Amino acid sequence: MKDESFDNIGKRLPYDESEEYLDGLLDKAAHVALQQHGKPLGRKRWGLMWASAAAVALLLMGIGFHELNDVSRQPVAAQRADGPIDEFLNSLTDEEVAQLPCYEIEEIPEY
């Protein structure tokens, strides 16, 4: 059995809102939005912000304290020995250093 009222709907929507209702709804939404825009944060939000900031500060201080007191990473005395390449590079003049990128080997000798 077919519902006769469904066929009578046609191409219009089954529910109508009047223009006055839509205008009132938009005005009410705009009024509520404007009232809430200037509201200060509540006590719970301020408390949550301060607690979060304190947690981050404690975390950073804890990491810094751990890094400063880490015994396993004590600096080791480095010994520096100049090798033959270091001696050669130290003996170059500024003009010779500027020409290093342009240096080209014509043939690579095979040993």
XYZ file of N, CA, C and O in Angstrom:
444
model
N 0.838 -1.172 0.000
C 0.000 0.000 0.000
C 0.885 1.237 0.000
O 1.807 1.332 0.775
N 0.573 2.125 -0.851
C 1.374 3.317 -1.033
C 0.792 4.461 -0.222
O -0.420 4.632 -0.148
N 1.683 5.245 0.372
C 1.231 6.400 1.158
C 0.889 7.538 0.196
O 1.729 7.983 -0.574
N -0.349 7.986 0.222
C -0.832 9.003 -0.702
C -0.187 10.369 -0.417
O 0.040 11.151 -1.319
N 0.104 10.685 0.847
C 0.623 12.001 1.183
C 2.054 12.195 0.680
O 2.481 13.305 0.415
N 2.818 11.103 0.525
C 4.187 11.209 0.041
C 4.212 11.665 -1.417
O 5.080 12.416 -1.837
N 3.258 11.222 -2.186
C 3.203 11.619 -3.595
C 2.807 13.079 -3.757
O 3.152 13.713 -4.751
N 2.108 13.642 -2.793
C 1.636 15.021 -2.887
C 2.712 16.042 -2.520
O 2.486 17.232 -2.669
N 3.867 15.599 -2.036
C 4.917 16.526 -1.632
C 5.485 17.245 -2.843
O 5.724 18.443 -2.825
N 5.737 16.526 -3.881
C 6.278 17.138 -5.084
C 7.753 17.476 -4.905
O 8.514 16.710 -4.335
N 8.172 18.657 -5.377
C 9.566 19.047 -5.297
C 9.850 19.986 -4.145
O 10.957 20.483 -4.008
N 8.891 20.270 -3.299
C 9.131 21.152 -2.163
C 9.507 20.299 -0.951
O 9.213 19.111 -0.887
N 10.192 20.917 -0.005
C 10.588 20.224 1.214
C 9.374 20.026 2.116
O 8.466 20.857 2.136
N 9.352 18.943 2.874
C 8.171 18.683 3.703
C 8.066 19.620 4.908
O 7.000 19.762 5.490
N 9.198 20.266 5.306
C 9.185 21.152 6.468
C 9.527 22.554 6.019
O 10.514 22.784 5.323
N 8.728 23.503 6.442
C 8.962 24.910 6.095
C 9.327 25.689 7.346
O 8.768 25.470 8.407
N 10.307 26.587 7.196
C 10.624 27.546 8.240
C 10.261 28.913 7.693
O 10.604 29.243 6.558
N 9.642 29.681 8.518
C 9.250 31.013 8.065
C 10.472 31.924 8.074
O 11.461 31.677 8.769
N 10.398 32.997 7.319
C 11.479 33.966 7.258
C 11.708 34.613 8.615
O 12.837 34.889 9.008
N 10.623 34.844 9.367
C 10.742 35.451 10.691
C 11.518 34.523 11.632
O 12.329 34.966 12.444
N 11.236 33.214 11.536
C 11.932 32.257 12.396
C 13.432 32.242 12.080
O 14.272 32.257 12.983
N 13.789 32.218 10.801
C 15.199 32.203 10.411
C 15.904 33.494 10.819
O 17.034 33.457 11.316
N 15.243 34.627 10.636
C 15.851 35.896 11.046
C 16.061 35.945 12.551
O 17.107 36.388 13.036
N 15.086 35.471 13.306
C 15.214 35.436 14.762
C 16.325 34.502 15.212
O 17.071 34.803 16.149
N 16.441 33.362 14.530
C 17.500 32.391 14.866
C 18.886 32.979 14.609
O 19.793 32.851 15.449
N 19.054 33.660 13.483
C 20.344 34.278 13.166
C 20.668 35.412 14.131
O 21.818 35.559 14.569
N 19.658 36.213 14.471
C 19.885 37.306 15.428
C 20.282 36.760 16.798
O 21.181 37.294 17.458
N 19.611 35.708 17.228
C 19.921 35.111 18.533
C 21.336 34.529 18.545
O 22.095 34.720 19.499
N 21.730 33.836 17.459
C 23.071 33.260 17.382
C 24.136 34.354 17.377
O 25.173 34.238 18.039
N 23.890 35.435 16.652
C 24.847 36.539 16.610
C 24.954 37.211 17.974
O 26.056 37.554 18.416
N 23.823 37.368 18.658
C 23.824 37.991 19.982
C 24.614 37.154 20.984
O 25.447 37.673 21.740
N 24.407 35.837 20.965
C 25.140 34.944 21.879
C 26.631 34.950 21.557
O 27.475 34.976 22.446
N 26.975 34.963 20.262
C 28.388 34.969 19.866
C 29.073 36.251 20.318
O 30.216 36.221 20.798
N 28.397 37.372 20.195
C 28.989 38.636 20.624
C 29.140 38.703 22.139
O 30.105 39.267 22.650
N 28.209 38.113 22.870
C 28.323 38.094 24.328
C 29.487 37.222 24.775
O 30.202 37.558 25.708
N 29.685 36.097 24.125
C 30.738 35.170 24.538
C 32.109 35.606 24.052
O 33.121 35.152 24.566
N 32.181 36.469 23.073
C 33.473 36.892 22.518
C 34.312 37.635 23.553
O 35.510 37.434 23.663
N 33.702 38.481 24.347
C 34.457 39.284 25.297
C 34.570 38.668 26.678
O 35.133 39.279 27.573
N 34.055 37.460 26.866
C 34.083 36.852 28.197
C 35.504 36.457 28.574
O 36.237 35.899 27.749
N 35.891 36.738 29.803
C 37.214 36.275 30.247
C 37.192 34.767 30.478
O 36.135 34.157 30.602
N 38.385 34.201 30.493
C 38.483 32.777 30.735
C 38.021 32.453 32.148
O 38.247 33.217 33.081
N 37.403 31.316 32.303
C 36.928 30.905 33.614
C 38.080 30.488 34.512
O 39.239 30.360 34.094
N 37.752 30.287 35.784
C 38.784 29.901 36.754
C 39.422 28.565 36.397
O 40.614 28.377 36.580
N 38.627 27.660 35.891
C 39.169 26.334 35.553
C 40.200 26.444 34.429
O 41.230 25.796 34.465
N 39.891 27.276 33.441
C 40.833 27.416 32.324
C 42.123 28.099 32.768
O 43.208 27.724 32.351
N 42.008 29.157 33.623
C 43.218 29.808 34.119
C 44.034 28.836 34.952
O 45.264 28.794 34.843
N 43.361 28.048 35.778
C 44.074 27.064 36.591
C 44.773 26.033 35.726
O 45.914 25.640 35.989
N 44.097 25.598 34.660
C 44.704 24.633 33.745
C 45.901 25.242 33.021
O 46.932 24.580 32.848
N 45.795 26.518 32.634
C 46.923 27.173 31.965
C 48.129 27.278 32.887
O 49.258 26.989 32.489
N 47.892 27.701 34.146
C 49.002 27.832 35.091
C 49.606 26.475 35.422
O 50.825 26.344 35.542
N 48.777 25.456 35.568
C 49.297 24.119 35.854
C 50.132 23.594 34.684
O 51.185 22.977 34.885
N 49.691 23.859 33.465
C 50.450 23.427 32.285
C 51.789 24.154 32.204
O 52.828 23.540 31.912
N 51.770 25.458 32.464
C 53.015 26.227 32.427
C 53.982 25.751 33.511
O 55.194 25.627 33.263
N 53.464 25.438 34.689
C 54.329 24.942 35.763
C 54.899 23.573 35.416
O 56.074 23.294 35.686
N 54.094 22.713 34.782
C 54.578 21.391 34.402
C 55.689 21.493 33.361
O 56.704 20.784 33.441
N 55.527 22.380 32.394
C 56.558 22.561 31.369
C 57.838 23.117 31.996
O 58.951 22.674 31.678
N 57.691 24.082 32.906
C 58.875 24.652 33.561
C 59.606 23.596 34.387
O 60.836 23.506 34.347
N 58.867 22.769 35.129
C 59.501 21.695 35.909
C 60.180 20.682 35.009
O 61.275 20.193 35.324
N 59.555 20.364 33.894
C 60.158 19.416 32.961
C 61.467 19.962 32.405
O 62.486 19.246 32.359
N 61.477 21.224 31.993
C 62.703 21.821 31.453
C 63.801 21.916 32.514
O 64.979 21.663 32.227
N 63.424 22.274 33.757
C 64.427 22.329 34.820
C 64.969 20.944 35.133
O 66.171 20.776 35.383
N 64.113 19.933 35.097
C 64.560 18.563 35.348
C 65.522 18.070 34.285
O 66.541 17.442 34.581
N 65.214 18.375 33.038
C 66.106 17.969 31.945
C 67.449 18.692 32.074
O 68.512 18.089 31.913
N 67.407 19.986 32.372
C 68.651 20.745 32.526
C 69.481 20.234 33.694
O 70.703 20.094 33.592
N 68.838 19.939 34.815
C 69.555 19.413 35.982
C 70.191 18.063 35.662
O 71.332 17.793 36.021
N 69.459 17.214 34.938
C 69.989 15.893 34.570
C 71.187 16.029 33.628
O 72.179 15.319 33.776
N 71.089 16.943 32.672
C 72.187 17.126 31.718
C 73.434 17.685 32.401
O 74.552 17.329 32.047
N 73.269 18.569 33.375
C 74.421 19.145 34.062
C 75.115 18.136 34.967
O 76.329 18.188 35.145
N 74.367 17.235 35.541
C 74.934 16.289 36.503
C 75.207 14.919 35.903
O 75.415 13.958 36.640
N 75.204 14.783 34.600
C 75.460 13.497 33.964
C 76.957 13.210 34.021
O 77.765 13.867 33.376
N 77.342 12.202 34.819
C 78.752 11.874 35.054
C 79.338 11.115 33.871
O 80.531 11.193 33.594
N 78.494 10.389 33.153
C 79.017 9.547 32.074
C 79.540 10.366 30.902
O 80.277 9.849 30.072
N 79.171 11.641 30.797
C 79.619 12.451 29.665
C 80.577 13.540 30.118
O 80.384 14.711 29.854
N 81.612 13.179 30.785
C 82.618 14.154 31.172
C 83.550 14.373 29.992
O 83.852 13.451 29.246
N 84.000 15.589 29.797
C 84.864 15.850 28.638
C 86.192 15.111 28.763
O 86.769 14.993 29.832
N 86.626 14.596 27.653
C 87.886 13.875 27.575
C 88.919 14.819 26.967
O 88.628 15.548 26.026
N 90.113 14.788 27.517
C 91.185 15.635 26.988
C 91.511 15.169 25.574
O 91.845 14.016 25.339
N 91.381 16.083 24.638
C 91.642 15.738 23.248
C 93.096 16.012 22.916
O 93.641 17.063 23.263
N 93.705 15.056 22.256
C 95.078 15.237 21.807
C 95.024 15.586 20.335
O 94.354 14.946 19.550
N 95.741 16.614 19.993
C 95.736 17.025 18.610
C 97.133 16.809 18.038
O 98.112 17.347 18.539
N 97.145 16.044 16.977
C 98.407 15.809 16.287
C 98.213 16.229 14.832
O 97.278 15.793 14.177
N 99.063 17.122 14.384
C 98.982 17.555 12.996
C 99.589 16.484 12.100
O 100.728 16.069 12.263
N 98.786 16.063 11.151
C 99.262 15.093 10.173
C 99.845 15.801 8.974
O 99.872 17.042 8.896
N 100.310 15.052 8.019
C 100.921 15.668 6.838
C 99.936 16.506 6.022
O 100.317 17.536 5.452
N 98.664 16.118 5.984
C 97.685 16.910 5.227
C 97.457 18.243 5.929
O 97.358 19.295 5.278
N 97.374 18.215 7.282
C 97.210 19.459 8.033
C 98.401 20.392 7.813
O 98.228 21.603 7.644
N 99.581 19.839 7.803
C 100.769 20.669 7.587
C 100.747 21.284 6.193
O 101.083 22.451 6.008
N 100.329 20.499 5.191
C 100.259 21.010 3.825
C 99.213 22.119 3.711
O 99.469 23.175 3.134
N 98.006 21.890 4.270
C 96.948 22.898 4.173
C 97.310 24.174 4.935
O 96.955 25.274 4.504
N 98.025 24.044 6.033
C 98.438 25.222 6.784
C 99.513 26.022 6.056
O 99.684 27.212 6.300
N 100.242 25.375 5.162
C 101.314 26.070 4.456
C 100.806 26.803 3.209
O 101.547 27.553 2.603
N 99.541 26.620 2.815
C 99.010 27.264 1.611
C 98.737 28.737 1.861
O 98.339 29.138 2.945
N 98.918 29.525 0.802
C 98.579 30.948 0.881
C 97.089 31.113 0.550
O 96.437 30.181 0.086
N 96.577 32.306 0.757
C 95.173 32.571 0.469
C 94.853 32.394 -1.014
O 93.795 31.898 -1.378
N 95.772 32.788 -1.871
C 95.552 32.640 -3.309
C 95.506 31.171 -3.707
O 94.686 30.765 -4.528
N 96.365 30.374 -3.109
C 96.372 28.939 -3.415
C 95.090 28.263 -2.904
O 94.549 27.377 -3.565
N 94.607 28.695 -1.765
C 93.366 28.130 -1.233
C 92.197 28.485 -2.140
O 91.305 27.669 -2.381
N 92.199 29.702 -2.695
C 91.132 30.118 -3.594
C 91.142 29.307 -4.886
O 90.101 29.137 -5.521
N 92.290 28.779 -5.279
C 92.388 28.003 -6.505
C 92.090 26.524 -6.298
O 91.959 25.779 -7.262
N 91.950 26.059 -5.071
C 91.701 24.638 -4.804
C 90.446 24.095 -5.481
O 90.486 22.997 -6.042
N 89.311 24.792 -5.494
C 88.138 24.226 -6.175
C 88.332 24.079 -7.680
O 87.666 23.280 -8.321
N 89.244 24.837 -8.261
C 89.485 24.781 -9.698
C 90.533 23.731 -10.065
O 90.834 23.545 -11.246
N 91.096 23.051 -9.094
C 92.166 22.085 -9.364
C 91.581 20.898 -10.106
O 90.546 20.356 -9.737
N 92.266 20.455 -11.161
C 91.786 19.357 -11.963
C 92.936 18.400 -12.246
O 94.042 18.824 -12.585
N 92.649 17.142 -12.086
C 93.657 16.115 -12.389
C 93.369 15.632 -13.807
O 92.279 15.148 -14.104
N 94.369 15.727 -14.682
C 94.155 15.343 -16.058
C 94.085 13.827 -16.208
O 93.225 13.301 -16.886
N 94.984 13.151 -15.575
C 94.967 11.676 -15.651
C 95.134 11.128 -14.234
O 95.918 11.629 -13.452
N 94.381 10.088 -13.980
C 94.503 9.428 -12.694
C 95.446 8.256 -12.883
O 95.160 7.340 -13.679
N 96.579 8.291 -12.205
C 97.527 7.202 -12.412
C 97.023 5.913 -11.787
O 96.370 5.901 -10.755
N 97.308 4.818 -12.441
C 96.958 3.492 -11.915
C 98.182 2.900 -11.269
O 99.270 2.924 -11.821
N 97.997 2.346 -10.122
C 99.128 1.759 -9.412
C 99.081 0.267 -9.468
O 98.130 -0.391 -9.466
